[in-house]
Coordinates of C-alpha atoms in Angstrom, one line a residue:
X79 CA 3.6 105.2 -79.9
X80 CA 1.9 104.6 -76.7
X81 CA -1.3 105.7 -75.7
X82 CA -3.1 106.3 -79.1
X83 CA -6.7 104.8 -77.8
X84 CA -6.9 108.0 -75.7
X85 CA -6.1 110.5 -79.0
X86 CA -8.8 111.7 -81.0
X87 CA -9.0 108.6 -84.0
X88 CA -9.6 110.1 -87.6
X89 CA -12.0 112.2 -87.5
X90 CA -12.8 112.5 -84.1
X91 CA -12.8 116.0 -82.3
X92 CA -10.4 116.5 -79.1
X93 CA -12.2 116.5 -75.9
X94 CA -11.7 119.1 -74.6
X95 CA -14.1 121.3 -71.1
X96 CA -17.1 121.0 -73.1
X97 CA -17.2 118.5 -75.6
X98 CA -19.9 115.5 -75.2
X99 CA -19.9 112.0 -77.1
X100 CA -22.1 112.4 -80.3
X101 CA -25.3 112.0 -77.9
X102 CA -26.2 115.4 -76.6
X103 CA -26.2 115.8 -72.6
X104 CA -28.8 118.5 -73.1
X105 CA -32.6 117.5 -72.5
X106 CA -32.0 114.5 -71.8
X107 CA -35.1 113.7 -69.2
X108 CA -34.0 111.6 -66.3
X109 CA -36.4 108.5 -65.9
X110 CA -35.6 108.1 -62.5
X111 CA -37.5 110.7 -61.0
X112 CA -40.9 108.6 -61.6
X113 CA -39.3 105.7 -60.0
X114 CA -40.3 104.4 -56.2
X115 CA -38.0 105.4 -53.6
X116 CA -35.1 102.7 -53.4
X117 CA -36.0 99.1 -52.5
X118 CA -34.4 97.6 -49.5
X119 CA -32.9 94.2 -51.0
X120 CA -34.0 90.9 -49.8
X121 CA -30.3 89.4 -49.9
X122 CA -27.7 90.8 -47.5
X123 CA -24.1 92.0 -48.6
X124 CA -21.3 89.3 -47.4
X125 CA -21.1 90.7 -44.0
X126 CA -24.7 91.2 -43.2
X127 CA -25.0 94.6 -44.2
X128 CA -28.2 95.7 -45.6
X129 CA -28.2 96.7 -49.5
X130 CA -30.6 99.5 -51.5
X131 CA -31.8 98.8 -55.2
X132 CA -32.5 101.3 -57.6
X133 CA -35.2 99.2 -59.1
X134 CA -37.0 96.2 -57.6
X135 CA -35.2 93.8 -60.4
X136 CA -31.9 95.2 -59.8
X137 CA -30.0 92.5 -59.0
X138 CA -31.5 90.6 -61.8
X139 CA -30.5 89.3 -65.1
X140 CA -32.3 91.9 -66.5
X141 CA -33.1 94.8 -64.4
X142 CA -35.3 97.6 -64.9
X143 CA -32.9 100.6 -64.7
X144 CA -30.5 100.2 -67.5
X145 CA -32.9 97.5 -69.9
X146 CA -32.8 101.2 -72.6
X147 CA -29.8 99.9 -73.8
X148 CA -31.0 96.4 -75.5
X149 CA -32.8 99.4 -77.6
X150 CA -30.2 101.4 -79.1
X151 CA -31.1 101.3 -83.0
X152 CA -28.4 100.6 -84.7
X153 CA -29.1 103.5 -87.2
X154 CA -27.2 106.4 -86.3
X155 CA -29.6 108.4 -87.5
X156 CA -32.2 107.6 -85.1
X157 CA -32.6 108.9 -81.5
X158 CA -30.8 107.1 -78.5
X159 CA -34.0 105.4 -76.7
X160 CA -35.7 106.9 -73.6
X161 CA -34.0 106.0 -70.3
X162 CA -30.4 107.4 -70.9
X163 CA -28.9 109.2 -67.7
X164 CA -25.1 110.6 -69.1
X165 CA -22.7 110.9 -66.3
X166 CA -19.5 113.1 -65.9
X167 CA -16.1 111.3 -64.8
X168 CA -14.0 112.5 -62.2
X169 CA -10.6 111.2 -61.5
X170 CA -8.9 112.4 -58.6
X171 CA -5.4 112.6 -58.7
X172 CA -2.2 114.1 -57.1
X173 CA 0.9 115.8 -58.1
X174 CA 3.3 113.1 -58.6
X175 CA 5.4 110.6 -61.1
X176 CA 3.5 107.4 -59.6
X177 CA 0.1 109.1 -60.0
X178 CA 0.8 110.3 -63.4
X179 CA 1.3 107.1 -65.3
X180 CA -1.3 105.6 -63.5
X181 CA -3.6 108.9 -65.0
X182 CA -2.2 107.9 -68.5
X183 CA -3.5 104.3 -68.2
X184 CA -6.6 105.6 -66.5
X185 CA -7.4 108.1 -69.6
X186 CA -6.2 105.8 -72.3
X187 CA -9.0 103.0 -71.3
X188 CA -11.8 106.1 -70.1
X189 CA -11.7 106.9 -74.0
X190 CA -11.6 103.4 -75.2
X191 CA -14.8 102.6 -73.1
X192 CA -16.3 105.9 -73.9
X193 CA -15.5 105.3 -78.3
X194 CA -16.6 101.5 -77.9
X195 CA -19.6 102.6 -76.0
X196 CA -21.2 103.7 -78.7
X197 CA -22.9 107.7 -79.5
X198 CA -25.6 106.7 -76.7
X199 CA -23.1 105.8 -73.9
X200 CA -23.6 107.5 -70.4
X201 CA -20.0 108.1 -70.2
X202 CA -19.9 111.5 -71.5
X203 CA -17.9 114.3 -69.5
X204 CA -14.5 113.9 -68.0
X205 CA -12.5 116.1 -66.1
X206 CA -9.0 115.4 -63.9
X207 CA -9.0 116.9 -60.7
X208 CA -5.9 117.5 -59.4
X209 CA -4.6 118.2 -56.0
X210 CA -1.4 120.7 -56.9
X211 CA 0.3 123.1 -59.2
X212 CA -0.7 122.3 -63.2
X213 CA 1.4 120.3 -65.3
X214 CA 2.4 118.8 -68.4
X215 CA -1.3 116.3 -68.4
X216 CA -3.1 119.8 -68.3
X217 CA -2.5 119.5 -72.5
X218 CA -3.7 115.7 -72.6
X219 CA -6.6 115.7 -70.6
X220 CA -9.3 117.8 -69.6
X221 CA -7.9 119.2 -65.9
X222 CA -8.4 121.3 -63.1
X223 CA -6.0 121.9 -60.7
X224 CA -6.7 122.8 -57.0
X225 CA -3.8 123.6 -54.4
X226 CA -2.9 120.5 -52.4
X227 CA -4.3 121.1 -48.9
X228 CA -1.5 121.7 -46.5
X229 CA 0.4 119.6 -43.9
X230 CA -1.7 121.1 -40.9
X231 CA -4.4 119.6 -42.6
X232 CA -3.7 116.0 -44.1
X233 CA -1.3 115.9 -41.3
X234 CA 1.2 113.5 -43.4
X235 CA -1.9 111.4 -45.0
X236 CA -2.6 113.2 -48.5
X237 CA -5.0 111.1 -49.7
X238 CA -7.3 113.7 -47.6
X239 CA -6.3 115.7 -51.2
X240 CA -9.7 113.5 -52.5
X241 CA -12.6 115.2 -50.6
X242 CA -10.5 118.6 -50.3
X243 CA -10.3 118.9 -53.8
X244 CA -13.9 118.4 -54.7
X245 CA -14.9 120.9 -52.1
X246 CA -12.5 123.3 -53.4
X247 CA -13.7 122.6 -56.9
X248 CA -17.3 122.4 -56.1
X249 CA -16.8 126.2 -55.0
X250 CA -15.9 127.5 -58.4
X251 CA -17.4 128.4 -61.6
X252 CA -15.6 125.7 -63.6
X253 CA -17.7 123.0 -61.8
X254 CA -21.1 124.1 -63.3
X255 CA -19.0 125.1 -66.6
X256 CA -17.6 121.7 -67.3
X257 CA -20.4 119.5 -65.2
X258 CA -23.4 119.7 -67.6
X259 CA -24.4 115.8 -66.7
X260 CA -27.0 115.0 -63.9
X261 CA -24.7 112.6 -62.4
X262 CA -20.9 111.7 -61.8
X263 CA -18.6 108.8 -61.6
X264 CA -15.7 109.6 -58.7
X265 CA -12.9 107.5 -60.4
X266 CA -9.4 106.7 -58.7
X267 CA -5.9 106.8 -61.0
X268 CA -5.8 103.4 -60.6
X269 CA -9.2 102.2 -61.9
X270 CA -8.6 100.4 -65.4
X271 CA -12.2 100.4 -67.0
X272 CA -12.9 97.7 -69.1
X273 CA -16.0 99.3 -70.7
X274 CA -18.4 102.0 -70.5
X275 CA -20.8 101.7 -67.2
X276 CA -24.0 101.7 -67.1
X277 CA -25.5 104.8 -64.6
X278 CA -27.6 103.1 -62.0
X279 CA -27.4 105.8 -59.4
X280 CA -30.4 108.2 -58.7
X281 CA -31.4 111.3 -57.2
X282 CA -31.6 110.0 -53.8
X283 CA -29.7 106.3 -54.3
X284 CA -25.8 106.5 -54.8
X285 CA -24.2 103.4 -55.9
X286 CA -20.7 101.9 -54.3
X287 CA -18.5 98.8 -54.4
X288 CA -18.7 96.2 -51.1
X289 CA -14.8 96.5 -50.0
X290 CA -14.7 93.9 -47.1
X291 CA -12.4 96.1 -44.6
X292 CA -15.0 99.0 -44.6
X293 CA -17.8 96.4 -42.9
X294 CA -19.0 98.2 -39.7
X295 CA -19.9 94.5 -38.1
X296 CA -15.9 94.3 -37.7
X297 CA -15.6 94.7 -34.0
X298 CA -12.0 97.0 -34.4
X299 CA -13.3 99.7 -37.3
X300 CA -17.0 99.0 -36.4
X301 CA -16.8 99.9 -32.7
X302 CA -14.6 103.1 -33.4
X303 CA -17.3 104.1 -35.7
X304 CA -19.7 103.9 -33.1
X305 CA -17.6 107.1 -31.4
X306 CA -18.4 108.9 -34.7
X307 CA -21.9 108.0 -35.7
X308 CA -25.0 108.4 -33.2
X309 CA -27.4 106.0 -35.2
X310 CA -26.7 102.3 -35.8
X311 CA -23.7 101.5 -36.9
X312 CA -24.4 99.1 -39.2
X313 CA -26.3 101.3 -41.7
X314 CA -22.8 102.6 -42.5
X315 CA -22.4 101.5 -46.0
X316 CA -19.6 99.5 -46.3
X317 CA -18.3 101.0 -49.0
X318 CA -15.7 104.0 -49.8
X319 CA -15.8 107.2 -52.0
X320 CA -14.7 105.5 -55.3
X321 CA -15.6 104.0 -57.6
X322 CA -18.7 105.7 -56.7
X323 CA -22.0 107.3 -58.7
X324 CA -23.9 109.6 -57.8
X325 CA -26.2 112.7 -58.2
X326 CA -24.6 115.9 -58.4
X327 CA -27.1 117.3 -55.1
X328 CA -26.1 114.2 -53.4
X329 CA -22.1 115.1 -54.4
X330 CA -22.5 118.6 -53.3
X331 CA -24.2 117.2 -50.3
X332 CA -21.5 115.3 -48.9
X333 CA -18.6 116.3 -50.0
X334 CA -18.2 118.6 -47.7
X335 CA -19.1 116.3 -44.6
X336 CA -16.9 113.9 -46.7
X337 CA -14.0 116.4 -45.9
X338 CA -15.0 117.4 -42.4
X339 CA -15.6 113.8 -41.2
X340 CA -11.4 112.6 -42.7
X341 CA -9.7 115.4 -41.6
X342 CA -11.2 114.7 -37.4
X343 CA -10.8 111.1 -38.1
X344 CA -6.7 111.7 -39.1
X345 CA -6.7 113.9 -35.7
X346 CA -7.8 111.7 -33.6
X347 CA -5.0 109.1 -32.9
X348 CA -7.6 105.9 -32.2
X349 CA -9.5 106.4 -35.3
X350 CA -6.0 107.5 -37.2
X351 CA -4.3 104.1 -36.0
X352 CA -7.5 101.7 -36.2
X353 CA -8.4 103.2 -40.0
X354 CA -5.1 103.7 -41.1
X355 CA -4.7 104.3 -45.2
X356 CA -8.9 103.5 -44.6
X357 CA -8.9 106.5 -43.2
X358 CA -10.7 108.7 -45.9
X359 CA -12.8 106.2 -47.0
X360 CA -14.1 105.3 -43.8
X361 CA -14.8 109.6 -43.8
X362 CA -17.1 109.1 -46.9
X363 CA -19.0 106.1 -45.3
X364 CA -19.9 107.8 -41.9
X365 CA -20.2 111.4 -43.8
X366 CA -22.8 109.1 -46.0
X367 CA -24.5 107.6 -42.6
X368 CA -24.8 110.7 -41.3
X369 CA -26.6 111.9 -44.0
X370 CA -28.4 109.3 -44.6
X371 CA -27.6 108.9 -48.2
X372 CA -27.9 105.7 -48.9
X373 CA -26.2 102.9 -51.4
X374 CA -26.5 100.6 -54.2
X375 CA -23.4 98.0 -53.6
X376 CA -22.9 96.5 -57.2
X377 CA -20.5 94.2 -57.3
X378 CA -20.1 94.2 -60.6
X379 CA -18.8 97.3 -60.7
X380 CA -15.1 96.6 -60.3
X381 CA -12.7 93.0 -59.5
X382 CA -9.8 93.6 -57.1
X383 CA -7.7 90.9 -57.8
X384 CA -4.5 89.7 -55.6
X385 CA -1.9 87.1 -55.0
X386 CA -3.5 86.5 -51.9
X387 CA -6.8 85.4 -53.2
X388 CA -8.4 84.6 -56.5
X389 CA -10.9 86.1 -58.7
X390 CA -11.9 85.0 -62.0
X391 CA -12.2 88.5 -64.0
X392 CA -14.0 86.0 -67.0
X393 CA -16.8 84.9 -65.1
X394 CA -17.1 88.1 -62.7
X395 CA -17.2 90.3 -65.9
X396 CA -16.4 93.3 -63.7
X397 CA -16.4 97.2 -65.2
X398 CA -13.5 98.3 -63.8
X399 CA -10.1 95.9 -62.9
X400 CA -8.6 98.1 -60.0
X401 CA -5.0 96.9 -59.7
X402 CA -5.3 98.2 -55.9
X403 CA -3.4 94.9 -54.8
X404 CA 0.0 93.1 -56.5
X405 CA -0.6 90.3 -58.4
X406 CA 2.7 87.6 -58.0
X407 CA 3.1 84.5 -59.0
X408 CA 5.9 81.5 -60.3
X409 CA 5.8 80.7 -63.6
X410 CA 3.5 77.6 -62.5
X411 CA 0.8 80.1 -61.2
X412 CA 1.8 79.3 -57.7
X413 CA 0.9 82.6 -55.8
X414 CA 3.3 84.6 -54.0
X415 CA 2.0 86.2 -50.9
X416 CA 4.4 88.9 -49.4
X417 CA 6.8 88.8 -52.4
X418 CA 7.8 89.6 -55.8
X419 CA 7.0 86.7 -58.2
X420 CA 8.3 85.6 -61.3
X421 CA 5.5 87.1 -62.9
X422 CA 4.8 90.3 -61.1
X423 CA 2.1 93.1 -61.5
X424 CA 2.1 95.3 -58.5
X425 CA 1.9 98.9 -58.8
X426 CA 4.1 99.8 -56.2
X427 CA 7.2 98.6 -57.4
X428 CA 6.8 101.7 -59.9
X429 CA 7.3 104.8 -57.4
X430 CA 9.9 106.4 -59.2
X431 CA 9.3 106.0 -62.7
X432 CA 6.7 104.6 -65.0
X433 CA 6.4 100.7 -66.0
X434 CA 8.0 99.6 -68.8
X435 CA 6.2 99.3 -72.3

């Protein structure tokens, strides 16, 4: 059988709208509401950019913001410490047979990082959001299904689905029904998690992950953002809408401008053909500007790994292994750029059906 880390173990109730981790959600007093407004970091990101901490320590061994987890007793009996700030997951998705294994393997690993995380872990709600009719998953997985937004709209890019979908969703009842937590975690189908991560967003700090093509100093993507963004273009964080963490009032904040900003972007034929598939995400970074809501870039958070380039997932110790890019290589670990290797892992080659187990 395939898939059984995401079934409820023995003994474990189905998750279902409402069910939480053993650790209630409810009264559960955020501690980050006494903290200073966020610190403008001393280091700069790779390409210059300015970064925000949560805490001053935050890019420390051991910082401030998440230090309530070296005190979870091991008694089950006892209280999870002071300091916990649970988190609902998001995953976007779309109707379609390359999306849906991709949401298996994405749900399979969510609950192994959620069980392994212990009764105290932040990662407590989940909920697919999906951009089309229902379907079979809508039994697996807790899911709510928007309509798609039309042609007119995504204009032949559908990954415009993402911020259309949460706006829809953010309109209805079942938002506030399933969204008890404080916060969220915007996940993508093709996030792997590796374990359960920690919440270092805050009311007015959301946190991101540095992807190098969304850097406003690049002269192309930076100087077309200057047509979108009256202030200084490079306090665009350069980062995209997932993974992301958030507060729910920065969420419901700008999503909407999240939407707004893609959808002009994908009508305009400069931006459309400098942004490309960046498109959307460069929608969320100058919705984000705009609004001035600013970022914590972890790195941390997730490990990209290509042929093109290496990255050592051991010594990064990343959260999340996105598997974004295709990984080929000969048998001798000589790395195929452009492609298929000998050994292969590269998502696209799986379009029409799922990989093999």
């Amino acid at each position: 059988r395939t898939l059984s880390a995401a079934e409820p173990q023995a003994g474990e109730p189905a998750m279902n709208a409402s069910s939480q981790p053993a650790a209630a959600v409810a009264n559960v007093r955020d501690p980050s509401i006494d903290w200073p407004p966020p610190t403008l970091s001393a280091k700069k990101l790779i390409d210059g950019s300015s970064n925000w901490l949560p805490v001053p320590n935050a890019e420390g061994a051991a910082p401030d913001d998440y230090a309530w987890r070296q005190r979870v007793p091991k008694d089950d009996a006892l209280p999870c410490p002071p300091g916990r700030r649970p988190y609902h997951t998001i995953l976007t998705a779309q109707a379609s047979l390359y999306q849906e294994w991709q949401t298996k393997i994405f749900y399979y690993y969510f609950r192994k990082a959620q069980r392994l995380g212990g009764r105290c872990t932040e990662m407590t709600g989940f909920t697919r959001l999906l951009a089309g009719p229902p379907d079979s998953l809508m039994g697996y997985m807790p899911t709510v299904a928007v309509p798609a937004a039309s042609h007119s709209v995504t204009r032949g890019f559908p990954v415009i689905n993402r911020p259309w979908s949460m706006v829809q969703w953010l309109q209805l009842p079942s938002f506030k029904e399933r969204v008890v937590e404080d916060y969220v975690y915007i996940a993508e189908t093709d996030h792997m998690l590796r374990r359960d991560i920690p919440n270092r967003a805050t009311p007015s700090l959301a946190v991101g992950f540095f992807f190098p093509y969304m850097s406003p100093r690049d002269p192309k993507s930076g100087g077309v953002a200057k047509k979108w963004f009256d202030g200084d273009v490079l306090t665009i964080p350069p980062v995209g809408p997932s993974p992301a963490m958030m507060h729910v009032d920065v969420l419901r904040r700008i999503a909407p401008a999240w939407y707004e900003v893609s959808v002009a972007l994908k009508a305009n034929p400069e931006a459309d053909r400098a942004y490309g598939w960046m498109l959307e995400m460069w929608g969320y970074s100058i919705a984000a500007a705009r609004l001035s809501v600013k970022h914590f870039v972890w790195q941390q958070l997730q490990i990209e790994p290509s042929a093109a380039w290496h990255q050592d997932l051991s010594a990064q110790d990343p959260f999340i292994y996105h598997y974004t890019f295709g990984c080929e290589y000969l048998l001798d670990g000589t790395p195929v750029v452009g492609g298929v290797g000998t050994w292969s892992l590269d998502k696209r080659h799986y379009f029409g059906a799922a990989p093999p187990v």
